[in-house]
Amino acid sequence: ANVGSETLQSQLRVPMVLNQLLPIGVKGAFAAIMLAAAITSHNIYIHSFGSIFIQDCVLPLRKKPFKPKDHIKYLRYSILGVGITIFILSILFQQSEKVFLFMAVSASIFVGGSGAAIIGGLYWKRGSTAAAWSAMIAGAIISGFGIIINSIVDNFPINGQWFWLIAMVSAATVFIVVSILGPKKLHNMDKLLNRGKYRIEGENGSDEDKPKRGWRALGPTKEFTKGDKIIYIATYGWTAAWTIVFVIGTVYNLTSDVSNEAWLKFWKIYTWIYLVTAIIVTIWFTFGGIKNLREMIHALRTNIR
């Protein structure tokens, strides 16, 4: 209760409770796991943002490829630049929002516009380069404004999650408007996606293959093995099941008087389901990861470029 704002108190509540509940040893193991997760997450973010900048911003403007050695060098510079930027921003910006809301609005700097650019570019022949850049810029500006305004104004009525939604809707709208108002050039989607007569020799598929439409587009394709299909169905089934639980629980809570004891029982069952599932998946990923790592090392030793 003596720590800063209500937001900071909310963020510290779970760590403080775990500090009281977990015994010595388990507490240290938990801290080690969280540190490892933070490091791997940052590795992915830094590498992703650094390579996106070179591949999607520098190379299109340069209009000719780098030599392999130079390409690696500039990727490293870009990744280093992202790391320095993160370091500076972490000093300048104070945490004024709950962690998940801040992650939402910070991720939407890229994600807010990238969805419109990727989906519009791959599925709409009217999509244009100008529309893609406009969508990305719109998403970045709105998300950046969300970070700044929530950092300097306490209890601003629009939080990070809402700014993410606003950024995505605005970026999609900008993409559509710029594409419609721009040059009436239609892209050859078969050429873009290497279909039909533009198919690359040696790749799966045939000239007669046509993309599935509607709900069939969400189903597994012939490249899926039997195991892939089981994993695919299980993953979507898991998400769909919890979505149904969420909808039913929300409706029931809004229409009935639910006691704290009932909710506590629900969360107890929920936690046990996730705990058992997590143990199974952890064992599965551990053995599968070791197997895949051995396959990768073997491939690196034997494959000829």
XYZ file of C-alpha atoms in Angstrom, residues 181 256 286:
3
model
C -7.695 6.581 -54.340
C -26.672 -14.160 -12.000
C 11.916 -31.023 -23.867
